[in-house]
């Protein structure tokens, strides 16, 4: 039987190629996304990691205990300690460091990697006895020597189009600075080589910016050959003040960092894994359908084997060996193709402003096991089910007819199972429409309900194919005999038609559902972002740890064309175990830049000890205008009674509470600073020139961003970007796999109907009629899958989308007609394109040779 299987594989080379392609595509998507996920995670780990190679012990300042007042926490790490550590037996070298963060502007004024803490590195250039810092070898120019000079790494210079002698604008954690670029270095720091930036200052400047004058942020020690790191760490610890500094071995730091970075990058792997899961799920249908058709075509051959003495077990074993051989070949080809997919995904998913860290492909055990699991495992499973069904058919019955329609009992059982799944899934989704609560439990129930709904659609598809295609046959009938024959061909084997359409049905349902939810959420976010803002511009910090120079408020106010500039200070409000956000505003100007809809009270009495609350915050506290809450603003534990002067409708611009700016400023993370400036212009003028003037007024700091209302709305909907990326990615996967599935089905269908096509040609149908018949059949199958997918996707979006109403009060179902129309056109185009090769092959058949074929 093994030799029989091998001969069957080699005897039909065209069939072999098509089958291998079907399996190869599923393997390629799964392996490619898994390799991409692991490679991207490794690149991110490198980007967020400090290189501990050669570091035996690192000395860092110890954090003061809670409640203690920190008195220069880095004050113990000075040159005296550096000299003392250099004398410790076993220490080969001591390298003091001053580390921080700096965001630079490129030559065109745009920020480089703004908003990514791990990417914007800054350090001191600390020369050794030879006058050079071995960590940062110079390739051009010289090292910075005073506070007005700067050096950067080669990657930063290239990304920002910076050259030695240029004036560079940058910011660390305060006002903008300008420095002259005097040198370009190289570095092995993986955080920089993986896409970050590096700014180097002279030692005194770096100490003033990031620690205190004369002190360092850390001291790295390398060990002599043969020295024990643990013993060395203990010796260093004995020299340090126990309450002010800490010695940690390089191995311990590397282990802790690996854990931290793994947690940081774990979420990044979710989207590739979703693609892999969908590819596996959809690809499985293609593989199962392909092998079902293969075994169905060989029913007479299997019957002949049974007639000459082969047992059922031998027949099944022969088909399974064939599946193993095909699966192994497809796994190897798919794995190689998957590596190609993994190598191009960073370019497809990254952008010029937000590139993905690049690194070598990481090929672990999972992609290899996935290749074998998908290629061999699913292929064998796909062949096992139809082979057992074929082996059970009596030899004489199989020789009489190659097509065995399902029995009435099997059809009734399928209908019963499908209805149970449909009622269960639809009932669960409908029950969630009144929940209005996007809790984890409800989201899990919604996902389970959608899974049941998809399973029901797959189960009922063969039963729905007949009435749906007959109804659609009125359209194909307009094409005459070719249209009628196309409809009947699609109805000849409803199970095959349904299996072919299922791939397109699943991808269409996913895309339609995600498109509706994404569009509805995006519009809700647009309305929500614009509803609370009447300002034309918002000037804000790029990160939560930076603030706007208070002097910038006066410069913005004095600009021509600015009608109102209202500064906002943000902080945290603690109330009886609840943590909320509070915005400090000026009651005299805030009504000109914010749209506040008060339920009760107003802001006219806002001042020290008096706050206003949003509706949700007031409801949780059980207070209304005139009531009091026990709270405190910012860090500390000095609670006091605050009078609630007003309650306003929830507003994303105003946060949970409003207080007097002077009071909130004193309790922000940087007392006396502001985090936002809301700007109203004369006549609502929004232009590039106005935006440029506002940026200039803020010092053109790379840490400050100026956005108009349209940009704010776009940013508020930016969280939908990943959903849209996922949506179009799923559509691409579904389209490619569906295309190959329909090609497979039609190619094998044409081979099965060779004599039938010959008869049609013999009685007068021309080649164009044959081609039209095959194309209409493909479009009919694609339209059937698209129709079921749209119905399921829209129903699921309606049910699941109601949960978003609990998180966004302005959420309402909105259909993206353009996207849905595009999905329909793409699906029908897939059917027409997939039919091109089989239709040409069918039309090329010679009538006499086709009729003579047995």
mmCIF file with all atom_site columns, C-alpha atoms in Angstrom, residues 512-599:
data_model
loop_
_atom_site.group_PDB
_atom_site.id
_atom_site.type_symbol
_atom_site.label_atom_id
_atom_site.label_alt_id
_atom_site.label_comp_id
_atom_site.label_asym_id
_atom_site.label_entity_id
_atom_site.label_seq_id
_atom_site.pdbx_PDB_ins_code
_atom_site.Cartn_x
_atom_site.Cartn_y
_atom_site.Cartn_z
_atom_site.occupancy
_atom_site.B_iso_or_equiv
_atom_site.pdbx_formal_charge
_atom_site.auth_seq_id
_atom_site.auth_comp_id
_atom_site.auth_asym_id
_atom_site.auth_atom_id
_atom_site.pdbx_PDB_model_num
ATOM 1  C CA . UNK A 1 512 ? -17.294 42.652 7.881  1.00 0.00 ? 512 UNK A CA 1
ATOM 2  C CA . UNK A 1 513 ? -17.694 42.324 11.650 1.00 0.00 ? 513 UNK A CA 1
ATOM 3  C CA . UNK A 1 514 ? -14.414 44.072 12.428 1.00 0.00 ? 514 UNK A CA 1
ATOM 4  C CA . UNK A 1 515 ? -15.113 46.773 9.833  1.00 0.00 ? 515 UNK A CA 1
ATOM 5  C CA . UNK A 1 516 ? -18.506 47.602 11.359 1.00 0.00 ? 516 UNK A CA 1
ATOM 6  C CA . UNK A 1 517 ? -17.173 47.641 14.919 1.00 0.00 ? 517 UNK A CA 1
ATOM 7  C CA . UNK A 1 518 ? -14.094 49.632 13.903 1.00 0.00 ? 518 UNK A CA 1
ATOM 8  C CA . UNK A 1 519 ? -16.093 52.170 11.899 1.00 0.00 ? 519 UNK A CA 1
ATOM 9  C CA . UNK A 1 520 ? -18.706 52.594 14.640 1.00 0.00 ? 520 UNK A CA 1
ATOM 10 C CA . UNK A 1 521 ? -16.029 52.965 17.318 1.00 0.00 ? 521 UNK A CA 1
ATOM 11 C CA . UNK A 1 522 ? -14.040 55.412 15.199 1.00 0.00 ? 522 UNK A CA 1
ATOM 12 C CA . UNK A 1 523 ? -17.068 57.631 14.670 1.00 0.00 ? 523 UNK A CA 1
ATOM 13 C CA . UNK A 1 524 ? -17.902 57.470 18.386 1.00 0.00 ? 524 UNK A CA 1
ATOM 14 C CA . UNK A 1 525 ? -14.351 58.505 19.237 1.00 0.00 ? 525 UNK A CA 1
ATOM 15 C CA . UNK A 1 526 ? -14.537 61.305 16.687 1.00 0.00 ? 526 UNK A CA 1
ATOM 16 C CA . UNK A 1 527 ? -17.719 62.651 18.260 1.00 0.00 ? 527 UNK A CA 1
ATOM 17 C CA . UNK A 1 528 ? -16.345 62.184 21.744 1.00 0.00 ? 528 UNK A CA 1
ATOM 18 C CA . UNK A 1 529 ? -13.041 63.916 20.968 1.00 0.00 ? 529 UNK A CA 1
ATOM 19 C CA . UNK A 1 530 ? -14.696 66.884 19.288 1.00 0.00 ? 530 UNK A CA 1
ATOM 20 C CA . UNK A 1 531 ? -17.658 67.253 21.648 1.00 0.00 ? 531 UNK A CA 1
ATOM 21 C CA . UNK A 1 532 ? -15.709 68.572 24.632 1.00 0.00 ? 532 UNK A CA 1
ATOM 22 C CA . UNK A 1 533 ? -13.359 70.923 22.784 1.00 0.00 ? 533 UNK A CA 1
ATOM 23 C CA . UNK A 1 534 ? -13.996 74.354 21.353 1.00 0.00 ? 534 UNK A CA 1
ATOM 24 C CA . UNK A 1 535 ? -10.304 75.279 21.073 1.00 0.00 ? 535 UNK A CA 1
ATOM 25 C CA . UNK A 1 536 ? -8.689  75.213 17.642 1.00 0.00 ? 536 UNK A CA 1
ATOM 26 C CA . UNK A 1 537 ? -5.318  73.892 18.850 1.00 0.00 ? 537 UNK A CA 1
ATOM 27 C CA . UNK A 1 538 ? -4.065  71.822 21.767 1.00 0.00 ? 538 UNK A CA 1
ATOM 28 C CA . UNK A 1 539 ? -0.407  72.117 22.756 1.00 0.00 ? 539 UNK A CA 1
ATOM 29 C CA . UNK A 1 540 ? 0.694   69.199 24.901 1.00 0.00 ? 540 UNK A CA 1
ATOM 30 C CA . UNK A 1 541 ? 3.601   67.036 26.025 1.00 0.00 ? 541 UNK A CA 1
ATOM 31 C CA . UNK A 1 542 ? 4.550   63.950 24.092 1.00 0.00 ? 542 UNK A CA 1
ATOM 32 C CA . UNK A 1 543 ? 5.167   61.952 27.275 1.00 0.00 ? 543 UNK A CA 1
ATOM 33 C CA . UNK A 1 544 ? 3.539   61.848 30.698 1.00 0.00 ? 544 UNK A CA 1
ATOM 34 C CA . UNK A 1 545 ? 6.844   62.649 32.427 1.00 0.00 ? 545 UNK A CA 1
ATOM 35 C CA . UNK A 1 546 ? 7.455   65.995 30.751 1.00 0.00 ? 546 UNK A CA 1
ATOM 36 C CA . UNK A 1 547 ? 5.779   69.378 31.115 1.00 0.00 ? 547 UNK A CA 1
ATOM 37 C CA . UNK A 1 548 ? 5.487   72.609 29.169 1.00 0.00 ? 548 UNK A CA 1
ATOM 38 C CA . UNK A 1 549 ? 7.621   75.552 30.130 1.00 0.00 ? 549 UNK A CA 1
ATOM 39 C CA . UNK A 1 550 ? 5.247   78.029 31.886 1.00 0.00 ? 550 UNK A CA 1
ATOM 40 C CA . UNK A 1 551 ? 6.916   80.865 29.991 1.00 0.00 ? 551 UNK A CA 1
ATOM 41 C CA . UNK A 1 552 ? 5.549   79.327 26.765 1.00 0.00 ? 552 UNK A CA 1
ATOM 42 C CA . UNK A 1 553 ? 2.016   80.181 27.905 1.00 0.00 ? 553 UNK A CA 1
ATOM 43 C CA . UNK A 1 554 ? 2.796   83.896 27.804 1.00 0.00 ? 554 UNK A CA 1
ATOM 44 C CA . UNK A 1 555 ? 4.524   83.617 24.419 1.00 0.00 ? 555 UNK A CA 1
ATOM 45 C CA . UNK A 1 556 ? 1.533   81.792 22.930 1.00 0.00 ? 556 UNK A CA 1
ATOM 46 C CA . UNK A 1 557 ? -0.900  84.348 24.381 1.00 0.00 ? 557 UNK A CA 1
ATOM 47 C CA . UNK A 1 558 ? 1.023   87.213 22.788 1.00 0.00 ? 558 UNK A CA 1
ATOM 48 C CA . UNK A 1 559 ? 1.027   85.687 19.299 1.00 0.00 ? 559 UNK A CA 1
ATOM 49 C CA . UNK A 1 560 ? -0.959  87.608 16.652 1.00 0.00 ? 560 UNK A CA 1
ATOM 50 C CA . UNK A 1 561 ? -4.152  85.758 15.733 1.00 0.00 ? 561 UNK A CA 1
ATOM 51 C CA . UNK A 1 562 ? -4.490  84.021 19.122 1.00 0.00 ? 562 UNK A CA 1
ATOM 52 C CA . UNK A 1 563 ? -7.774  84.988 20.767 1.00 0.00 ? 563 UNK A CA 1
ATOM 53 C CA . UNK A 1 564 ? -7.526  82.862 23.925 1.00 0.00 ? 564 UNK A CA 1
ATOM 54 C CA . UNK A 1 565 ? -4.777  80.663 25.376 1.00 0.00 ? 565 UNK A CA 1
ATOM 55 C CA . UNK A 1 566 ? -5.834  78.726 28.466 1.00 0.00 ? 566 UNK A CA 1
ATOM 56 C CA . UNK A 1 567 ? -3.236  76.660 30.332 1.00 0.00 ? 567 UNK A CA 1
ATOM 57 C CA . UNK A 1 568 ? -4.216  73.352 31.935 1.00 0.00 ? 568 UNK A CA 1
ATOM 58 C CA . UNK A 1 569 ? -2.328  71.593 34.718 1.00 0.00 ? 569 UNK A CA 1
ATOM 59 C CA . UNK A 1 570 ? -2.991  67.867 35.107 1.00 0.00 ? 570 UNK A CA 1
ATOM 60 C CA . UNK A 1 571 ? -2.642  65.833 38.272 1.00 0.00 ? 571 UNK A CA 1
ATOM 61 C CA . UNK A 1 572 ? -4.221  62.965 40.199 1.00 0.00 ? 572 UNK A CA 1
ATOM 62 C CA . UNK A 1 573 ? -7.231  63.111 42.514 1.00 0.00 ? 573 UNK A CA 1
ATOM 63 C CA . UNK A 1 574 ? -7.478  60.502 45.280 1.00 0.00 ? 574 UNK A CA 1
ATOM 64 C CA . UNK A 1 575 ? -10.948 59.969 46.786 1.00 0.00 ? 575 UNK A CA 1
ATOM 65 C CA . UNK A 1 576 ? -11.749 57.137 49.197 1.00 0.00 ? 576 UNK A CA 1
ATOM 66 C CA . UNK A 1 577 ? -9.664  54.493 47.465 1.00 0.00 ? 577 UNK A CA 1
ATOM 67 C CA . UNK A 1 578 ? -10.462 55.755 43.960 1.00 0.00 ? 578 UNK A CA 1
ATOM 68 C CA . UNK A 1 579 ? -7.810  57.289 41.704 1.00 0.00 ? 579 UNK A CA 1
ATOM 69 C CA . UNK A 1 580 ? -9.008  59.832 39.170 1.00 0.00 ? 580 UNK A CA 1
ATOM 70 C CA . UNK A 1 581 ? -7.530  62.516 36.945 1.00 0.00 ? 581 UNK A CA 1
ATOM 71 C CA . UNK A 1 582 ? -8.040  66.207 37.641 1.00 0.00 ? 582 UNK A CA 1
ATOM 72 C CA . UNK A 1 583 ? -7.384  69.195 35.394 1.00 0.00 ? 583 UNK A CA 1
ATOM 73 C CA . UNK A 1 584 ? -6.452  72.564 36.829 1.00 0.00 ? 584 UNK A CA 1
ATOM 74 C CA . UNK A 1 585 ? -8.064  75.341 34.768 1.00 0.00 ? 585 UNK A CA 1
ATOM 75 C CA . UNK A 1 586 ? -8.648  79.087 34.836 1.00 0.00 ? 586 UNK A CA 1
ATOM 76 C CA . UNK A 1 587 ? -12.423 79.703 35.271 1.00 0.00 ? 587 UNK A CA 1
ATOM 77 C CA . UNK A 1 588 ? -12.125 83.009 33.383 1.00 0.00 ? 588 UNK A CA 1
ATOM 78 C CA . UNK A 1 589 ? -10.955 81.399 30.116 1.00 0.00 ? 589 UNK A CA 1
ATOM 79 C CA . UNK A 1 590 ? -11.858 77.711 30.255 1.00 0.00 ? 590 UNK A CA 1
ATOM 80 C CA . UNK A 1 591 ? -15.392 78.207 28.905 1.00 0.00 ? 591 UNK A CA 1
ATOM 81 C CA . UNK A 1 592 ? -13.858 79.650 25.714 1.00 0.00 ? 592 UNK A CA 1
ATOM 82 C CA . UNK A 1 593 ? -11.791 76.527 24.968 1.00 0.00 ? 593 UNK A CA 1
ATOM 83 C CA . UNK A 1 594 ? -13.864 73.699 26.489 1.00 0.00 ? 594 UNK A CA 1
ATOM 84 C CA . UNK A 1 595 ? -17.467 72.756 25.824 1.00 0.00 ? 595 UNK A CA 1
ATOM 85 C CA . UNK A 1 596 ? -18.760 71.996 29.309 1.00 0.00 ? 596 UNK A CA 1
ATOM 86 C CA . UNK A 1 597 ? -22.366 70.920 29.751 1.00 0.00 ? 597 UNK A CA 1
ATOM 87 C CA . UNK A 1 598 ? -23.232 71.310 33.434 1.00 0.00 ? 598 UNK A CA 1
ATOM 88 C CA . UNK A 1 599 ? -25.927 69.110 34.929 1.00 0.00 ? 599 UNK A CA 1
#
